[in-house]
Amino acid sequence: EKAGYAHFMLKEIHEQPKAYRDTMGSRIDAAGGKIIFNELKLTPEQIHKIDRVHIVACGTAYHAGLIGKNAIERLARIPVEIDVASEYRYRSPIITPQTLVIVVSQSGETADTLAALREAKRCGATVLAITNVVGSTVAREADDCIITWAGPEIAVASTKAYSSQLIAFYLFSLYLAQVKKTQSSEYITEVITALRALPEQVETILGQFEQIKNFAEEISTHSDLFFIGRGMDYAVAQEGSLKLKEISYIHSEAYAAGELKHGTLALIEEGVPVIALATQEDLFEKTVSNIKEVKARGANVLGISAEDEHEMIKSVDQHFAIPKTLGLLTPALSVIPLQLLAYYASLALGNDVDKPRNLAKSVTVE
Ligand code: M6R
């Protein structure tokens, strides 16, 4: 059942190219120029009326939502708020019939997410679910549903569900942009072309696992480490940090790279591992200067960026290259080395990779 892999998590990491292809599936027209969402009841008239979007989820699904917020705002120019589900319900969010609430849940059974969904519906919002399980409670109770075709995810640490949630968000954001005409059809085609190249680019990254494995073994003896990045890299850093904590039990923190010097920089000393993401061209120089700040305090830095970023390569101890794609889509690539890092660190420590302590796959209590 593990198809020759040592753990479900490793199998699921390797299933991501397929999960990407299946989630895109028939939602892209044959010519690669248009998004089609036959399953949505949401009409173009309703879409034109949406004046705000709320994204609500827990854990890894929340981290996918952070990228979703970015994609919707950038492509469809609709303001997006995002909350973890256990906070959303208790802060009296402003929900109107023009609000689209997107709940994200791999299992479709998470109690907090379900409660947020019910609260949103009670307030008259339209609720769209992004879930991996057909017929789950979230799928049944939402007004509309986008299924991520990642296939069953067994390992407690979510990998392919997260990354296919990203694909679902990209597709839906492009669809909103198409309906609202907030982007030119040329640009939409450009993004679709880049989306279709992702599965093969993920394969390339998976082929370079040795480098991440070595770094994972190196950091497994440390008790604290940091992930830094700006913009979408910060969102991916949060996911990388959660993944590592969840299965390796090593304490880590994700920090917006520019925020470090407002306090946390005090924790950087000789040998502290820092994983720095710098995949966003417009933020690149700023992130590199933050990397120099931690290097100057003795940090051991693994840098993740495109292969031709020489300034970055010079500034870090080790560099992991990800293939070139559009800035908007880099999370679908840059998360892969972070999943591998968590996996190999957990393995090096002899932990139960697929069933970490204290955690359940589906959290059905609030
Ligand atoms: O099934 P869900 O997507 O609603 O689950 C949400 C979280 O419990 C889940 O993503 C959790 O954070 C993962 N174990 C992280 O790997």
Tab-separated table of C-alpha atoms and ligand atoms in Angstrom:
chain	number	residue	atom	x	y	z
A	1	GLU	CA	0.000	0.000	0.000
A	2	LYS	CA	3.024	2.262	0.400
A	3	ALA	CA	3.994	1.362	-3.165
A	4	GLY	CA	7.586	0.616	-2.196
A	5	TYR	CA	8.114	3.821	-0.198
A	6	ALA	CA	9.287	3.624	3.413
A	7	HIS	CA	6.476	5.884	4.629
A	8	PHE	CA	3.147	7.223	3.435
A	9	MET	CA	4.550	10.731	3.758
A	10	LEU	CA	7.339	10.025	1.267
A	11	LYS	CA	4.887	8.348	-1.088
A	12	GLU	CA	2.556	11.342	-0.857
A	13	ILE	CA	5.412	13.793	-1.450
A	14	HIS	CA	6.206	11.884	-4.626
A	15	GLU	CA	2.572	11.853	-5.712
A	16	GLN	CA	2.509	15.632	-6.033
A	17	PRO	CA	3.190	15.843	-9.790
A	18	LYS	CA	0.164	13.601	-10.343
A	19	ALA	CA	-1.914	15.524	-7.798
A	20	TYR	CA	-1.128	18.779	-9.658
A	21	ARG	CA	-2.098	17.276	-13.010
A	22	ASP	CA	-5.310	15.775	-11.660
A	23	THR	CA	-6.355	18.965	-9.864
A	24	MET	CA	-5.814	20.976	-13.053
A	25	GLY	CA	-7.434	18.177	-15.119
A	26	SER	CA	-10.387	19.326	-17.166
A	27	ARG	CA	-10.438	22.719	-15.446
A	28	ILE	CA	-8.130	24.044	-18.152
A	29	ASP	CA	-9.447	24.030	-21.723
A	30	ALA	CA	-7.621	21.996	-24.369
A	31	ALA	CA	-5.985	25.081	-25.873
A	32	GLY	CA	-4.606	26.114	-22.484
A	33	GLY	CA	-6.123	29.562	-22.619
A	34	LYS	CA	-9.151	29.357	-20.370
A	35	ILE	CA	-10.312	28.102	-16.992
A	36	ILE	CA	-13.478	26.034	-16.870
A	37	PHE	CA	-15.330	25.321	-13.627
A	38	ASN	CA	-18.312	23.254	-14.682
A	39	GLU	CA	-18.911	22.109	-11.107
A	40	LEU	CA	-19.523	25.599	-9.696
A	41	LYS	CA	-23.046	26.834	-9.096
A	42	LEU	CA	-21.648	30.320	-8.505
A	43	THR	CA	-22.761	32.369	-11.522
A	44	PRO	CA	-20.819	35.172	-13.255
A	45	GLU	CA	-23.525	37.585	-11.971
A	46	GLN	CA	-22.839	36.452	-8.400
A	47	ILE	CA	-19.097	36.759	-8.943
A	48	HIS	CA	-19.490	40.355	-10.089
A	49	LYS	CA	-21.300	41.128	-6.829
A	50	ILE	CA	-18.674	39.643	-4.475
A	51	ASP	CA	-17.074	42.533	-2.620
A	52	ARG	CA	-14.934	40.609	-0.149
A	53	VAL	CA	-13.588	37.140	0.384
A	54	HIS	CA	-12.916	35.427	3.711
A	55	ILE	CA	-10.643	32.394	3.771
A	56	VAL	CA	-11.008	30.152	6.823
A	57	ALA	CA	-9.064	26.983	7.640
A	58	CYS	CA	-6.774	25.292	10.188
A	59	GLY	CA	-3.115	24.307	10.159
A	60	THR	CA	-1.665	23.478	6.794
A	61	ALA	CA	-4.923	24.319	5.010
A	62	TYR	CA	-4.668	27.800	6.548
A	63	HIS	CA	-1.168	28.110	5.117
A	64	ALA	CA	-2.540	27.246	1.669
A	65	GLY	CA	-5.117	29.970	2.280
A	66	LEU	CA	-2.342	32.538	2.779
A	67	ILE	CA	-1.237	31.862	-0.797
A	68	GLY	CA	-4.884	31.867	-1.900
A	69	LYS	CA	-5.345	35.361	-0.456
A	70	ASN	CA	-2.354	36.584	-2.399
A	71	ALA	CA	-3.550	34.976	-5.653
A	72	ILE	CA	-7.126	36.283	-5.382
A	73	GLU	CA	-6.038	39.811	-4.516
A	74	ARG	CA	-3.402	39.929	-7.240
A	75	LEU	CA	-5.421	38.322	-10.020
A	76	ALA	CA	-9.018	39.240	-9.231
A	77	ARG	CA	-8.485	42.448	-7.198
A	78	ILE	CA	-10.997	41.466	-4.506
A	79	PRO	CA	-9.986	42.176	-0.882
A	80	VAL	CA	-9.389	39.002	1.110
A	81	GLU	CA	-9.267	38.418	4.846
A	82	ILE	CA	-7.932	35.186	6.248
A	83	ASP	CA	-8.385	33.598	9.666
A	84	VAL	CA	-7.721	30.343	11.416
A	85	ALA	CA	-11.131	28.761	11.937
A	86	SER	CA	-10.967	28.663	15.731
A	87	GLU	CA	-10.525	32.458	15.784
A	88	TYR	CA	-12.907	33.407	12.978
A	89	ARG	CA	-16.137	32.502	14.700
A	90	TYR	CA	-15.386	34.396	17.862
A	91	ARG	CA	-14.351	37.721	16.382
A	92	SER	CA	-17.769	38.637	14.914
A	93	PRO	CA	-16.458	38.919	11.358
A	94	ILE	CA	-18.386	41.243	9.065
A	95	ILE	CA	-20.220	38.870	6.758
A	96	THR	CA	-22.809	40.014	4.207
A	97	PRO	CA	-24.574	38.282	1.294
A	98	GLN	CA	-21.830	39.768	-0.929
A	99	THR	CA	-19.141	37.928	1.036
A	100	LEU	CA	-17.660	34.768	-0.427
A	101	VAL	CA	-16.342	32.566	2.366
A	102	ILE	CA	-13.828	29.952	1.232
A	103	VAL	CA	-13.254	27.126	3.687
A	104	VAL	CA	-10.253	24.895	3.050
A	105	SER	CA	-10.023	21.420	4.530
A	106	GLN	CA	-8.263	18.319	3.298
A	107	SER	CA	-10.509	15.960	5.271
A	108	GLY	CA	-13.644	18.069	5.098
A	109	GLU	CA	-14.362	17.012	8.698
A	110	THR	CA	-12.361	19.465	10.836
A	111	ALA	CA	-14.671	20.658	13.631
A	112	ASP	CA	-13.471	24.276	13.777
A	113	THR	CA	-13.663	24.691	10.010
A	114	LEU	CA	-17.122	23.169	9.931
A	115	ALA	CA	-18.327	25.489	12.698
A	116	ALA	CA	-16.957	28.501	10.780
A	117	LEU	CA	-18.742	27.302	7.639
A	118	ARG	CA	-22.050	27.079	9.520
A	119	GLU	CA	-21.583	30.528	11.043
A	120	ALA	CA	-20.832	32.010	7.597
A	121	LYS	CA	-23.950	30.419	6.124
A	122	ARG	CA	-26.051	31.659	9.027
A	123	CYS	CA	-24.894	35.186	8.198
A	124	GLY	CA	-25.960	34.816	4.569
A	125	ALA	CA	-22.580	34.381	2.882
A	126	THR	CA	-21.983	32.090	-0.060
A	127	VAL	CA	-19.620	29.332	1.057
A	128	LEU	CA	-17.165	27.647	-1.261
A	129	ALA	CA	-15.293	24.610	0.043
A	130	ILE	CA	-11.897	23.466	-1.180
A	131	THR	CA	-11.569	19.900	0.037
A	132	ASN	CA	-9.959	16.603	-0.872
A	133	VAL	CA	-12.810	14.348	0.195
A	134	VAL	CA	-15.869	13.963	-2.003
A	135	GLY	CA	-18.986	13.644	0.156
A	136	SER	CA	-17.308	14.978	3.321
A	137	THR	CA	-19.383	17.097	5.699
A	138	VAL	CA	-17.737	20.318	4.514
A	139	ALA	CA	-18.332	19.339	0.864
A	140	ARG	CA	-21.993	18.591	1.575
A	141	GLU	CA	-22.772	21.680	3.621
A	142	ALA	CA	-21.012	24.280	1.464
A	143	ASP	CA	-22.908	25.969	-1.369
A	144	ASP	CA	-20.143	25.112	-3.788
A	145	CYS	CA	-17.178	22.819	-3.775
A	146	ILE	CA	-13.838	22.487	-5.538
A	147	ILE	CA	-12.357	19.037	-5.046
A	148	THR	CA	-8.583	18.755	-4.961
A	149	TRP	CA	-7.842	15.487	-6.697
A	150	ALA	CA	-4.816	14.622	-4.563
A	151	GLY	CA	-6.114	11.140	-3.690
A	152	PRO	CA	-6.232	9.785	-0.120
A	153	GLU	CA	-3.691	11.341	2.239
A	154	ILE	CA	-2.729	8.949	5.032
A	155	ALA	CA	0.305	10.577	6.719
A	156	VAL	CA	-0.728	12.992	9.475
A	157	ALA	CA	1.637	15.605	8.025
A	158	SER	CA	-0.133	17.061	5.039
A	159	THR	CA	1.887	17.378	1.822
A	160	LYS	CA	0.062	16.695	-1.425
A	161	ALA	CA	-3.199	18.037	0.001
A	162	TYR	CA	-1.537	21.401	0.734
A	163	SER	CA	0.076	21.694	-2.672
A	164	SER	CA	-3.053	20.713	-4.549
A	165	GLN	CA	-4.967	23.300	-2.487
A	166	LEU	CA	-2.519	25.821	-3.950
A	167	ILE	CA	-3.363	24.624	-7.466
A	168	ALA	CA	-7.092	24.910	-6.670
A	169	PHE	CA	-6.561	28.489	-5.458
A	170	TYR	CA	-4.578	29.418	-8.568
A	171	LEU	CA	-7.293	27.999	-10.831
A	172	PHE	CA	-10.116	29.681	-8.935
A	173	SER	CA	-8.298	33.043	-8.827
A	174	LEU	CA	-7.705	32.849	-12.568
A	175	TYR	CA	-11.374	32.003	-13.046
A	176	LEU	CA	-12.437	35.053	-11.033
A	177	ALA	CA	-10.034	37.182	-13.093
A	178	GLN	CA	-11.440	35.745	-16.303
A	179	VAL	CA	-15.032	36.507	-15.297
A	180	LYS	CA	-14.257	39.944	-13.883
A	181	LYS	CA	-11.817	40.763	-16.700
A	182	THR	CA	-9.261	42.013	-14.215
A	183	GLN	CA	-6.431	40.409	-16.247
A	184	SER	CA	-5.807	40.231	-19.976
A	185	SER	CA	-6.399	36.908	-21.702
A	186	GLU	CA	-2.696	36.930	-22.677
A	187	TYR	CA	-1.657	37.055	-19.034
A	188	ILE	CA	-4.155	34.350	-18.071
A	189	THR	CA	-2.665	32.144	-20.805
A	190	GLU	CA	0.835	32.873	-19.493
A	191	VAL	CA	-0.122	31.767	-15.971
A	192	ILE	CA	-1.863	28.647	-17.290
A	193	THR	CA	1.240	27.721	-19.294
A	194	ALA	CA	3.394	28.126	-16.193
A	195	LEU	CA	0.918	26.068	-14.128
A	196	ARG	CA	1.130	23.216	-16.621
A	197	ALA	CA	4.925	23.175	-16.346
A	198	LEU	CA	4.822	22.686	-12.543
A	199	PRO	CA	4.484	18.865	-12.372
A	200	GLU	CA	7.692	18.339	-14.300
A	201	GLN	CA	9.473	20.993	-12.242
A	202	VAL	CA	8.403	19.168	-9.061
A	203	GLU	CA	9.966	15.989	-10.498
A	204	THR	CA	13.234	17.874	-10.966
A	205	ILE	CA	13.191	19.003	-7.324
A	206	LEU	CA	12.393	15.499	-6.059
A	207	GLY	CA	15.425	14.225	-7.974
A	208	GLN	CA	17.630	16.501	-5.843
A	209	PHE	CA	16.501	15.065	-2.501
A	210	GLU	CA	20.035	14.077	-1.400
A	211	GLN	CA	21.033	17.676	-0.812
A	212	ILE	CA	18.040	18.262	1.476
A	213	LYS	CA	18.587	14.930	3.219
A	214	ASN	CA	22.137	15.965	4.118
A	215	PHE	CA	21.021	19.315	5.487
A	216	ALA	CA	18.195	17.603	7.421
A	217	GLU	CA	20.697	15.299	9.095
A	218	GLU	CA	22.865	18.288	9.945
A	219	ILE	CA	20.036	20.208	11.610
A	220	SER	CA	18.512	17.229	13.393
A	221	THR	CA	20.883	17.743	16.331
A	222	HIS	CA	19.676	21.325	16.870
A	223	SER	CA	16.831	22.283	19.150
A	224	ASP	CA	15.838	25.596	17.529
A	225	LEU	CA	15.818	26.915	14.037
A	226	PHE	CA	14.273	29.589	11.861
A	227	PHE	CA	12.561	29.889	8.513
A	228	ILE	CA	12.589	33.334	6.943
A	229	GLY	CA	11.082	34.886	3.824
A	230	ARG	CA	9.026	37.802	2.572
A	231	GLY	CA	5.585	37.867	0.961
A	232	MET	CA	4.622	34.454	-0.331
A	233	ASP	CA	7.972	33.102	0.824
A	234	TYR	CA	6.902	33.997	4.364
A	235	ALA	CA	3.689	32.010	3.895
A	236	VAL	CA	5.663	28.993	2.649
A	237	ALA	CA	8.106	29.446	5.548
A	238	GLN	CA	5.168	29.068	7.963
A	239	GLU	CA	4.196	25.802	6.318
A	240	GLY	CA	7.793	24.545	6.392
A	241	SER	CA	8.068	25.388	10.067
A	242	LEU	CA	4.822	23.622	10.982
A	243	LYS	CA	5.844	20.528	9.015
A	244	LEU	CA	9.194	20.347	10.778
A	245	LYS	CA	7.714	20.809	14.272
A	246	GLU	CA	4.971	18.310	13.634
A	247	ILE	CA	7.131	15.334	12.747
A	248	SER	CA	10.691	16.087	13.931
A	249	TYR	CA	9.669	17.805	17.235
A	250	ILE	CA	12.435	20.346	16.612
A	251	HIS	CA	11.316	23.802	17.645
A	252	SER	CA	11.228	26.280	14.794
A	253	GLU	CA	9.775	29.648	14.015
A	254	ALA	CA	8.819	31.216	10.726
A	255	TYR	CA	9.588	34.892	10.492
A	256	ALA	CA	8.864	37.622	7.999
A	257	ALA	CA	12.478	38.295	7.038
A	258	GLY	CA	12.222	42.051	7.581
A	259	GLU	CA	10.749	41.629	11.060
A	260	LEU	CA	13.645	39.665	12.568
A	261	LYS	CA	15.589	42.736	13.594
A	262	HIS	CA	12.649	43.895	15.714
A	263	GLY	CA	13.474	41.350	18.387
A	264	THR	CA	14.021	37.796	17.262
A	265	LEU	CA	17.454	38.488	15.788
A	266	ALA	CA	18.658	38.279	19.405
A	267	LEU	CA	18.203	34.503	19.182
A	268	ILE	CA	20.583	34.097	16.253
A	269	GLU	CA	23.994	32.909	17.364
A	270	GLU	CA	26.838	30.782	16.029
A	271	GLY	CA	25.563	27.701	14.181
A	272	VAL	CA	21.786	28.331	14.446
A	273	PRO	CA	20.219	26.890	11.280
A	274	VAL	CA	18.201	29.348	9.192
A	275	ILE	CA	16.278	28.323	6.109
A	276	ALA	CA	15.872	31.388	3.921
A	277	LEU	CA	13.481	31.563	0.980
A	278	ALA	CA	14.050	34.211	-1.667
A	279	THR	CA	11.984	33.304	-4.707
A	280	GLN	CA	10.189	36.614	-5.288
A	281	GLU	CA	12.064	38.824	-7.710
A	282	ASP	CA	10.632	42.099	-6.399
A	283	LEU	CA	11.636	41.244	-2.820
A	284	PHE	CA	14.894	39.509	-3.596
A	285	GLU	CA	17.396	42.212	-2.634
A	286	LYS	CA	15.624	42.933	0.627
A	287	THR	CA	15.622	39.274	1.622
A	288	VAL	CA	19.293	38.904	0.725
A	289	SER	CA	20.124	41.789	3.046
A	290	ASN	CA	18.206	40.001	5.838
A	291	ILE	CA	20.221	36.864	5.090
A	292	LYS	CA	23.389	38.893	5.513
A	293	GLU	CA	22.105	40.056	8.921
A	294	VAL	CA	21.778	36.470	10.186
A	295	LYS	CA	25.025	35.373	8.528
A	296	ALA	CA	26.838	38.167	10.356
A	297	ARG	CA	25.621	36.614	13.657
A	298	GLY	CA	26.953	33.177	12.714
A	299	ALA	CA	23.800	31.472	11.369
A	300	ASN	CA	24.147	28.372	9.195
A	301	VAL	CA	21.973	29.311	6.216
A	302	LEU	CA	20.276	27.110	3.657
A	303	GLY	CA	19.066	29.429	0.899
A	304	ILE	CA	16.252	28.497	-1.458
A	305	SER	CA	15.827	30.483	-4.669
A	306	ALA	CA	16.008	30.200	-8.441
A	307	GLU	CA	19.216	28.698	-9.774
A	308	ASP	CA	20.639	31.872	-11.297
A	309	GLU	CA	20.506	34.089	-8.201
A	310	HIS	CA	24.261	34.502	-7.804
A	311	GLU	CA	24.007	37.168	-5.125
A	312	MET	CA	22.029	34.729	-2.998
A	313	ILE	CA	24.336	31.793	-3.721
A	314	LYS	CA	27.308	33.878	-2.539
A	315	SER	CA	25.554	34.874	0.699
A	316	VAL	CA	24.494	31.462	2.029
A	317	ASP	CA	26.253	28.352	3.327
A	318	GLN	CA	24.259	25.999	1.131
A	319	HIS	CA	21.955	26.745	-1.756
A	320	PHE	CA	18.998	24.760	-3.057
A	321	ALA	CA	17.845	25.780	-6.527
A	322	ILE	CA	14.244	25.622	-7.630
A	323	PRO	CA	13.296	25.773	-11.313
A	324	LYS	CA	12.139	29.107	-12.729
A	325	THR	CA	8.432	29.871	-12.704
A	326	LEU	CA	6.216	32.928	-12.197
A	327	GLY	CA	6.615	34.526	-8.769
A	328	LEU	CA	2.961	33.824	-8.013
A	329	LEU	CA	3.448	30.085	-8.524
A	330	THR	CA	6.746	29.546	-6.696
A	331	PRO	CA	5.075	28.235	-3.487
A	332	ALA	CA	4.012	25.135	-5.433
A	333	LEU	CA	7.729	24.420	-5.930
A	334	SER	CA	9.472	25.912	-2.903
A	335	VAL	CA	7.371	23.941	-0.417
A	336	ILE	CA	8.750	20.637	-1.771
A	337	PRO	CA	12.289	20.965	-0.292
A	338	LEU	CA	10.688	21.988	3.032
A	339	GLN	CA	8.531	18.853	3.083
A	340	LEU	CA	11.640	16.769	2.345
A	341	LEU	CA	13.530	18.584	5.088
A	342	ALA	CA	10.875	17.725	7.682
A	343	TYR	CA	10.699	14.146	6.443
A	344	TYR	CA	14.441	13.481	6.571
A	345	ALA	CA	14.891	15.269	9.921
A	346	SER	CA	12.141	13.116	11.430
A	347	LEU	CA	13.701	10.023	9.915
A	348	ALA	CA	17.176	10.919	11.238
A	349	LEU	CA	15.691	11.278	14.730
A	350	GLY	CA	13.975	7.906	14.555
A	351	ASN	CA	10.478	9.333	14.977
A	352	ASP	CA	7.256	7.794	13.743
A	353	VAL	CA	7.073	9.891	10.569
A	354	ASP	CA	3.514	9.044	9.567
A	355	LYS	CA	2.006	9.147	13.052
A	356	PRO	CA	3.587	11.945	15.101
A	357	ARG	CA	2.894	12.066	18.831
A	358	ASN	CA	-0.152	13.944	20.149
A	359	LEU	CA	-1.703	14.454	16.714
A	360	ALA	CA	-4.574	13.003	14.720
A	361	LYS	CA	-5.144	13.112	10.979
A	362	SER	CA	-8.582	14.571	11.333
A	363	VAL	CA	-9.351	16.929	14.229
A	364	THR	CA	-13.035	16.518	14.956
A	365	VAL	CA	-13.090	18.286	18.329
A	366	GLU	CA	-13.062	22.062	18.797
B	1	M6R	O1	-8.354	18.160	7.183
B	1	M6R	P1	-7.955	19.589	7.362
B	1	M6R	O2	-7.280	20.145	6.150
B	1	M6R	O3	-9.132	20.459	7.752
B	1	M6R	O4	-6.931	19.600	8.534
B	1	M6R	C1	-6.438	20.811	9.044
B	1	M6R	C2	-5.244	20.602	9.930
B	1	M6R	O5	-5.576	19.835	11.054
B	1	M6R	C3	-4.088	19.917	9.189
B	1	M6R	O6	-3.738	20.606	8.019
B	1	M6R	C4	-2.843	19.831	10.079
B	1	M6R	O7	-2.341	21.110	10.321
B	1	M6R	C5	-1.800	18.919	9.400
B	1	M6R	N1	-1.557	17.764	10.195
B	1	M6R	C6	-0.495	19.599	9.125
B	1	M6R	O8	0.394	18.772	8.442
